Coordinates of C-alpha atoms in Angstrom, one line a residue:
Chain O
X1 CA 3.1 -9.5 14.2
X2 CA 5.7 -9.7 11.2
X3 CA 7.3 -6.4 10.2
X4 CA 4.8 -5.0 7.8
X5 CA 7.5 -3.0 5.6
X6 CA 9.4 -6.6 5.5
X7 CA 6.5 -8.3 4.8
X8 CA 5.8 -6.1 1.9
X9 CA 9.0 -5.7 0.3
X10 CA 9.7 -9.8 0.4
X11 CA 7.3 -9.6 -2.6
X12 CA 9.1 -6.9 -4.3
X13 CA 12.5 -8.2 -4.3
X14 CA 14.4 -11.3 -3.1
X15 CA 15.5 -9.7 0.5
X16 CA 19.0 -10.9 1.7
X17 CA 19.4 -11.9 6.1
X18 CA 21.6 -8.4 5.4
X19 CA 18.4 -6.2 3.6
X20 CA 16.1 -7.4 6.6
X21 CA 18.6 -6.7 9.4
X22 CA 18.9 -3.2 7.7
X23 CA 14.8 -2.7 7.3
X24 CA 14.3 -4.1 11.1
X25 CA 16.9 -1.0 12.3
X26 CA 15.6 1.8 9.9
X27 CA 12.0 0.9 11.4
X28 CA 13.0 0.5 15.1
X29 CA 12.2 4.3 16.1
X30 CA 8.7 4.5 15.8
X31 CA 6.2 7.7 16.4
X32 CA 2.6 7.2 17.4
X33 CA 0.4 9.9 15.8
X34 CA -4.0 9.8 16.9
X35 CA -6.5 9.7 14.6
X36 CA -6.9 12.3 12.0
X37 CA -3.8 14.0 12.2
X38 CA -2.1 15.2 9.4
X39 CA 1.1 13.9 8.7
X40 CA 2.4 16.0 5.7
X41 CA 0.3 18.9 4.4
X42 CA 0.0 20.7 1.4
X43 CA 3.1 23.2 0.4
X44 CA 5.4 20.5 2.7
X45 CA 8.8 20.3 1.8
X46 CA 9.4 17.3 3.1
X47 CA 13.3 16.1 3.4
X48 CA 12.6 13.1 5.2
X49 CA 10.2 10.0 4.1
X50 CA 7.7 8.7 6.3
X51 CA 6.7 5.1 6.8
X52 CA 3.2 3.9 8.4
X53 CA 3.9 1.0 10.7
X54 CA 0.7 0.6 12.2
X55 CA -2.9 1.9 11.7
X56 CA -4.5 3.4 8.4
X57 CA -3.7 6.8 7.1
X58 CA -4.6 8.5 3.4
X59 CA -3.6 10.9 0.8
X60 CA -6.5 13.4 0.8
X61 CA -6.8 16.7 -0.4
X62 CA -9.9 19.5 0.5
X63 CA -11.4 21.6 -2.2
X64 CA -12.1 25.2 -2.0
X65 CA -16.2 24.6 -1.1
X66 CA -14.9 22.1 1.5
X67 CA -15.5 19.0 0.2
X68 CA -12.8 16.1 0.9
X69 CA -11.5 13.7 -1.7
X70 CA -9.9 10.5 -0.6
X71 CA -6.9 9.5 -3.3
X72 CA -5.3 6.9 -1.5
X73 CA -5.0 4.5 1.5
X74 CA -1.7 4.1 3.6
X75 CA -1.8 1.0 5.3
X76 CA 1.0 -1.0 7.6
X77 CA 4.1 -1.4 5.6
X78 CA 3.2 1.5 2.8
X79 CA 5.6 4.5 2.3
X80 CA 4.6 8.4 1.8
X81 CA 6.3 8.9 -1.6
X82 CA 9.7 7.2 -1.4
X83 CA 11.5 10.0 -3.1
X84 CA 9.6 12.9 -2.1
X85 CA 12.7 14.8 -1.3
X86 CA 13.1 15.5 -5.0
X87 CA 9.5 17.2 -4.9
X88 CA 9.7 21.0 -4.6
X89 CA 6.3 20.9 -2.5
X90 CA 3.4 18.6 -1.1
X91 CA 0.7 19.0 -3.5
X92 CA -1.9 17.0 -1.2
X93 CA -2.0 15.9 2.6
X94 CA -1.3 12.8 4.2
X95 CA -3.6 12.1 7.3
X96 CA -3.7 9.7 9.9
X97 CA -7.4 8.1 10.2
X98 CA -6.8 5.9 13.1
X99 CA -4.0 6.1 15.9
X100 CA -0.9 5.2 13.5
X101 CA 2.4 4.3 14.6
X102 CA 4.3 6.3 11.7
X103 CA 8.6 5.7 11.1
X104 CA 10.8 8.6 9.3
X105 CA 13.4 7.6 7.3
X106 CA 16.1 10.6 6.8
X107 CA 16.9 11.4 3.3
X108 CA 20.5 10.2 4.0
X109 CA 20.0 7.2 4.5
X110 CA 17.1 7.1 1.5
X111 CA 20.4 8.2 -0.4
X112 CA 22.1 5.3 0.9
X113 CA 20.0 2.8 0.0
X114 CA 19.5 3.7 -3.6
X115 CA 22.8 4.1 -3.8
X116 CA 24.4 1.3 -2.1
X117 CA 21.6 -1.2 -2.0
X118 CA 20.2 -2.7 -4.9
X119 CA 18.1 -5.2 -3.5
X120 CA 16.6 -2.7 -1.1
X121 CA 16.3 0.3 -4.1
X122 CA 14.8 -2.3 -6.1
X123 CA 12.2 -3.4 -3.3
X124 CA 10.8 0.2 -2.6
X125 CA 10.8 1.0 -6.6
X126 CA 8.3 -2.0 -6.3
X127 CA 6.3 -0.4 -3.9
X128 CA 6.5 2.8 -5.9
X129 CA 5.0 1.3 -8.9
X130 CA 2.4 -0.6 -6.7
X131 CA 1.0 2.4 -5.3
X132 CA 0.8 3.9 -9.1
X133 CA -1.5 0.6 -10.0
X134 CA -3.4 1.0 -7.2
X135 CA -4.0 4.4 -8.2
X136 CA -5.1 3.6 -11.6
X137 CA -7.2 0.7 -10.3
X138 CA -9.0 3.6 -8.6
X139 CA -9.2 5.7 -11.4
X140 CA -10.9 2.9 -13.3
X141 CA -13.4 2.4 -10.5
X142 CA -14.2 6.2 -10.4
X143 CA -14.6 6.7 -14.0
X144 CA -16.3 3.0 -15.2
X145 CA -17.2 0.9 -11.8
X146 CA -20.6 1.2 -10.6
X147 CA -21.4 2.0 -6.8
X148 CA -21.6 -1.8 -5.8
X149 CA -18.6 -2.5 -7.8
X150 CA -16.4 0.5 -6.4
X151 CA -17.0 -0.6 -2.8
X152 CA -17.2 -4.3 -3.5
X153 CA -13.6 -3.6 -5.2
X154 CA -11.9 -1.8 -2.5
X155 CA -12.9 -4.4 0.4
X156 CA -11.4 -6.7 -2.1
X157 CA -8.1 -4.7 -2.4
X158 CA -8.0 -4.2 1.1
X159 CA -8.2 -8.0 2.2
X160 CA -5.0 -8.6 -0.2
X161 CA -2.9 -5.7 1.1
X162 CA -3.9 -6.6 4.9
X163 CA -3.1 -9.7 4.0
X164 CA 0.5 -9.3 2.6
X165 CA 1.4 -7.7 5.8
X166 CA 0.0 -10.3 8.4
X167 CA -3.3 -7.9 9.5
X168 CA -6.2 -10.1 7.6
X169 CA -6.8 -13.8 7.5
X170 CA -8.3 -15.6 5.0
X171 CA -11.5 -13.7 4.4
X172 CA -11.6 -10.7 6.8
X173 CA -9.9 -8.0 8.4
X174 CA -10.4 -5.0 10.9
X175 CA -11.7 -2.4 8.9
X176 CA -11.6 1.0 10.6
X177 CA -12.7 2.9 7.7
X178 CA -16.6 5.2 8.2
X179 CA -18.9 5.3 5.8
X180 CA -18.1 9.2 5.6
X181 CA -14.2 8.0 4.4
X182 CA -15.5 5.4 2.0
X183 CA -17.9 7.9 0.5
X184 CA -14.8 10.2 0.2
X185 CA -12.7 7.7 -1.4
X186 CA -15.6 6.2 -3.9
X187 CA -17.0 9.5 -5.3
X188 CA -20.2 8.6 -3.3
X189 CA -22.4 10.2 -0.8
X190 CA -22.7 8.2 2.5
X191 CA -25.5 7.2 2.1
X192 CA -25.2 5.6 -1.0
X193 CA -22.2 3.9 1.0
X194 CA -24.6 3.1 3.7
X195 CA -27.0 1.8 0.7
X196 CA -24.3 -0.6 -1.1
X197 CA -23.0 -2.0 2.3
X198 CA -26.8 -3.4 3.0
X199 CA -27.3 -4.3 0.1
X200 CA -23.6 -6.3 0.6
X201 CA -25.1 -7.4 3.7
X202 CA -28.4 -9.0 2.3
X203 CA -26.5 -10.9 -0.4
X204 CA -24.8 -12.2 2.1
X205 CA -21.4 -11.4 0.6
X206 CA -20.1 -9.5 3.6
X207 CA -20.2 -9.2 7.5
X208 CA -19.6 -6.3 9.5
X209 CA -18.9 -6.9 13.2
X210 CA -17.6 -4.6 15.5
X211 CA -15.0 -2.7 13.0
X212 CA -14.4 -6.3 11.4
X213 CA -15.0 -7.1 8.0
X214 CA -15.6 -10.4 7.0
X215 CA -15.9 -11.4 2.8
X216 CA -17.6 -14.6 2.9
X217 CA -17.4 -15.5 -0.2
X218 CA -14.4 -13.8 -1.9
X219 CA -14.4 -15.4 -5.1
X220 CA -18.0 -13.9 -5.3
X221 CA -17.1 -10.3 -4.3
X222 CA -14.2 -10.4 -6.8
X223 CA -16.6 -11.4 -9.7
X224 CA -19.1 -8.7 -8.6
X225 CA -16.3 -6.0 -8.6
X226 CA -14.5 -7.3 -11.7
X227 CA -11.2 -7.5 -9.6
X228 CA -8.2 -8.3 -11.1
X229 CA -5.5 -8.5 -8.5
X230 CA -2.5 -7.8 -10.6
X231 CA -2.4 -4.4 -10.4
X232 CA -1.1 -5.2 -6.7
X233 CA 2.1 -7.2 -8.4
X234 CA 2.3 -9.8 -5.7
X235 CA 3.9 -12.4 -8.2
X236 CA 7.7 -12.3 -8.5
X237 CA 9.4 -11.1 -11.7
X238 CA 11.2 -14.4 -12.2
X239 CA 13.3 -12.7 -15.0
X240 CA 17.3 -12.9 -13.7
X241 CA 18.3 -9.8 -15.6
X242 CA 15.9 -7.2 -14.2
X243 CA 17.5 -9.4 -10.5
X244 CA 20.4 -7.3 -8.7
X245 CA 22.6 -10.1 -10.3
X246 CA 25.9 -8.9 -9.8
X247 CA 27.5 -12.3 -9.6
X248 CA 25.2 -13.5 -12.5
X249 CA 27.3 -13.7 -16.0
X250 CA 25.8 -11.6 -18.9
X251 CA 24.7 -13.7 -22.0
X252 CA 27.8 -13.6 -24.5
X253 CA 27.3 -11.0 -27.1
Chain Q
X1 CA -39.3 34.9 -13.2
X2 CA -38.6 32.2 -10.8
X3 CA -39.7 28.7 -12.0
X4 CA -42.3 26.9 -10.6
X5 CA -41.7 23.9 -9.0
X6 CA -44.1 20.8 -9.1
X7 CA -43.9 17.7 -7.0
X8 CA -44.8 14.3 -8.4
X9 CA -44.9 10.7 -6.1
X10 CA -43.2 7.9 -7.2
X11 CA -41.7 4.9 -6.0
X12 CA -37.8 4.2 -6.5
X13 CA -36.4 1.2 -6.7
X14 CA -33.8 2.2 -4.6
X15 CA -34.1 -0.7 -2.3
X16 CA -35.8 -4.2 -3.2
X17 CA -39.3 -3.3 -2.5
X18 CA -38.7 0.3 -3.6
X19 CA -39.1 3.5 -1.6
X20 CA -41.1 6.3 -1.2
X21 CA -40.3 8.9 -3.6
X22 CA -40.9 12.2 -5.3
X23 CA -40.0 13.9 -8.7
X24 CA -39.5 17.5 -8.8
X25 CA -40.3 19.4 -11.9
X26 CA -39.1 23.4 -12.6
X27 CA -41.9 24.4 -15.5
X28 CA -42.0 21.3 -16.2
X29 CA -38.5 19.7 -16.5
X30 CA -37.8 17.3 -13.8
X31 CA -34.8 18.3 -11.8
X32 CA -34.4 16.4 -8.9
X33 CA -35.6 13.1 -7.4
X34 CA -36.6 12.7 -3.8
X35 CA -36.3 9.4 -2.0
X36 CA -37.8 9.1 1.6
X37 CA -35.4 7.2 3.9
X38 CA -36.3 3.8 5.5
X39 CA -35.0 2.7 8.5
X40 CA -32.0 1.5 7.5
X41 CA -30.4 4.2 7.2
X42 CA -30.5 4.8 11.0
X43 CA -30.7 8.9 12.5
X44 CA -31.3 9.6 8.9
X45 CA -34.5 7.8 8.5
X46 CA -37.6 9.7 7.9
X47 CA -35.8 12.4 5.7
X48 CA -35.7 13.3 2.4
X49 CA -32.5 12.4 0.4
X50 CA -31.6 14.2 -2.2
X51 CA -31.5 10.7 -4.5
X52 CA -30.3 12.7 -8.1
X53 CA -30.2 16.2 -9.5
X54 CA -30.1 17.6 -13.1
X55 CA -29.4 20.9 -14.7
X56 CA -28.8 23.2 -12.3
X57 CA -29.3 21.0 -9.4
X58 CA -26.7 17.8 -11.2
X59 CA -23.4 17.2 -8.7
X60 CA -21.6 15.6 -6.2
X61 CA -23.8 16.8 -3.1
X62 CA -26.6 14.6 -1.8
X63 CA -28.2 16.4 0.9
X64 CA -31.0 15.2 2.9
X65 CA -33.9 17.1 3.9
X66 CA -36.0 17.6 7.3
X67 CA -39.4 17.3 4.4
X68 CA -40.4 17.5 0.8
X69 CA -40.9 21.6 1.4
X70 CA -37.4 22.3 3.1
X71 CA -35.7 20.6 -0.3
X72 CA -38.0 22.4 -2.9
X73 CA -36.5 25.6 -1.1
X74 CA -33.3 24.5 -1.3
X75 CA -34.0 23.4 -5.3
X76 CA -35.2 26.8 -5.8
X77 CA -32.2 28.2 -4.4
X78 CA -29.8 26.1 -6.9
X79 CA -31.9 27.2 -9.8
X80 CA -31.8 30.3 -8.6
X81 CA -27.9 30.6 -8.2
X82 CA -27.2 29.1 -12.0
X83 CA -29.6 30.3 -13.7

């Protein structure tokens, strides 16, 4: 299995032999955290940033009558707030949903690499701004997607971002996620989960095996949901000045 | 005065062929619909699903219910609390 921080990163700047060697030591030391842990709570003042390397975690926060709100989903190769040392506190949790195998990147050497490494500062700005479109992506689905389209959307999400780190093939992935966390993240009640999924299911559109998903016809789903990938920013900016282009010559004035 | 509550069938097209359903009316307004759950929907089949709510019973929580009596007491108790 590729390095899944790697993997992601290669699509948000050109990496160097020198930024991967760097990116293969800084995740070498690796945690293992089970399943619904929490990784950073509420009123944290974190120093140091934390990295999931393996398994699915989210950013959730619990209201006062109990009820849970999914805002995010932190899969392989996704970062818990790259500069959260500037944050005076946490103002949500990060959990762990499945067994994750979670990195944590001192602030030091967070300082270093904005400081002394343009690709790499460049590369996790990227992922910065990728999460930000993935949360409006979700804000649009909350506030204008219907219930088919909200789930039909996030497996659609999902298959590209397991895909850009090595965990899905072409059409499916493992999919740890319960009905209870889907209805969490989609503003739903389960069992209008439960409802969308059959009727996912008798369209044929999807197959759910043992924890594995599998989109049988994607370009279906992603008409369905309305998806739009760009919001992910896969595509490279091919645009030399916004490159770390030291050695590059500026235009003449 | 409490409101009375009134129970109407009805089928929902919640699923292709529709399901089993119920309106509840508070003097008259409806207030909530009732769906009965099919099979499919596995330990939860044979209950009452709170399917929508309005007024005082509108919001995020779908609760599902043992019968058609046990929701119209909790109903009451919602139109009770914001009234």
């Amino acid at each position: 299995m590729p390095n899944p921080l790697i993997a992601k990163l290669e699509h948000g700047a050109r990496l160097t032999d020198e930024d991967r060697q760097l990116l293969k030591k800084l995740t070498a030391r690796r945690r293992h955290v089970g399943p619904y842990q929490d990784i950073i709570r509420e009123g944290d003042m974190p120093e140091d940033v934390r990295l999931i390397m393996d398994g699915f975690a989210c950013r959730y926060q619990i209201l006062p009558d109990g009820k849970r709100h999914i805002m995010a989903y932190l899969v392989p190769g996704d970062i818990c707030d790259f500069h959260v040392a500037i944050l005076g506190e946490m103002d949500h949790n990060i959990g762990t949903l499945t067994s994750c195998s979670v990195v944590e990147i001192s602030h030091e050497t967070i300082h270093d690499i904005t400081t002394k490494h343009r690709n790499l500062n460049r590369a996790f700005w990227w992922g910065t701004l990728v999460d930000e479109g993935i949360l409006r992506e979700w804000l649009v689905s909350l506030g204008r997607r219907s219930a088919a389209q909200r789930v039909a959307h996030l497996f659609c999400e999902l298959l590209i971002r397991l895909q850009t780190v090595g965990l899905a093939d072409q059409n499916s992935f493992d999919m740890p996620l319960t009905q209870e966390e889907l209805a969490d993240t989609l503003g739903l009640s389960t069992l209008h989960v439960n409802r969308m999924m059959q009727e996912l299911r008798e369209k044929g559109l999807i197959t759910t095996a043992s924890k594995r998903l599998t989109i049988n016809d994607v370009e279906r789903l992603q008409d369905i949901a309305q998806f739009n990938p760009n919001f992910l920013h896969l595509g490279p900016r091919e645009n030399k000045a916004n490159e770390d282009s030291r050695d590059v010559q500026p235009p003449a004035a | 005065m409490a409101p009375v509550l009134t129970v109407q069938p009805i089928r929902v097209a919640t699923s292709r062929h529709g399901d089993e359903g119920r309106l509840v009316l508070a003097d008259g307004l409806l207030v909530a619909v009732l769906v009965l759950l099919s099979d499919q929907y596995g330990p939860e089949a044979g209950r009452w699903f709170l399917e929508t709510g309005y007024g005082p019973v509108d919001g995020v929580t779908h609760p599902t219910f043992a019968d058609v009596s046990e929701a119209q007491e909790w109903i009451a108790g919602r139109l009770a609390t914001r009234r």
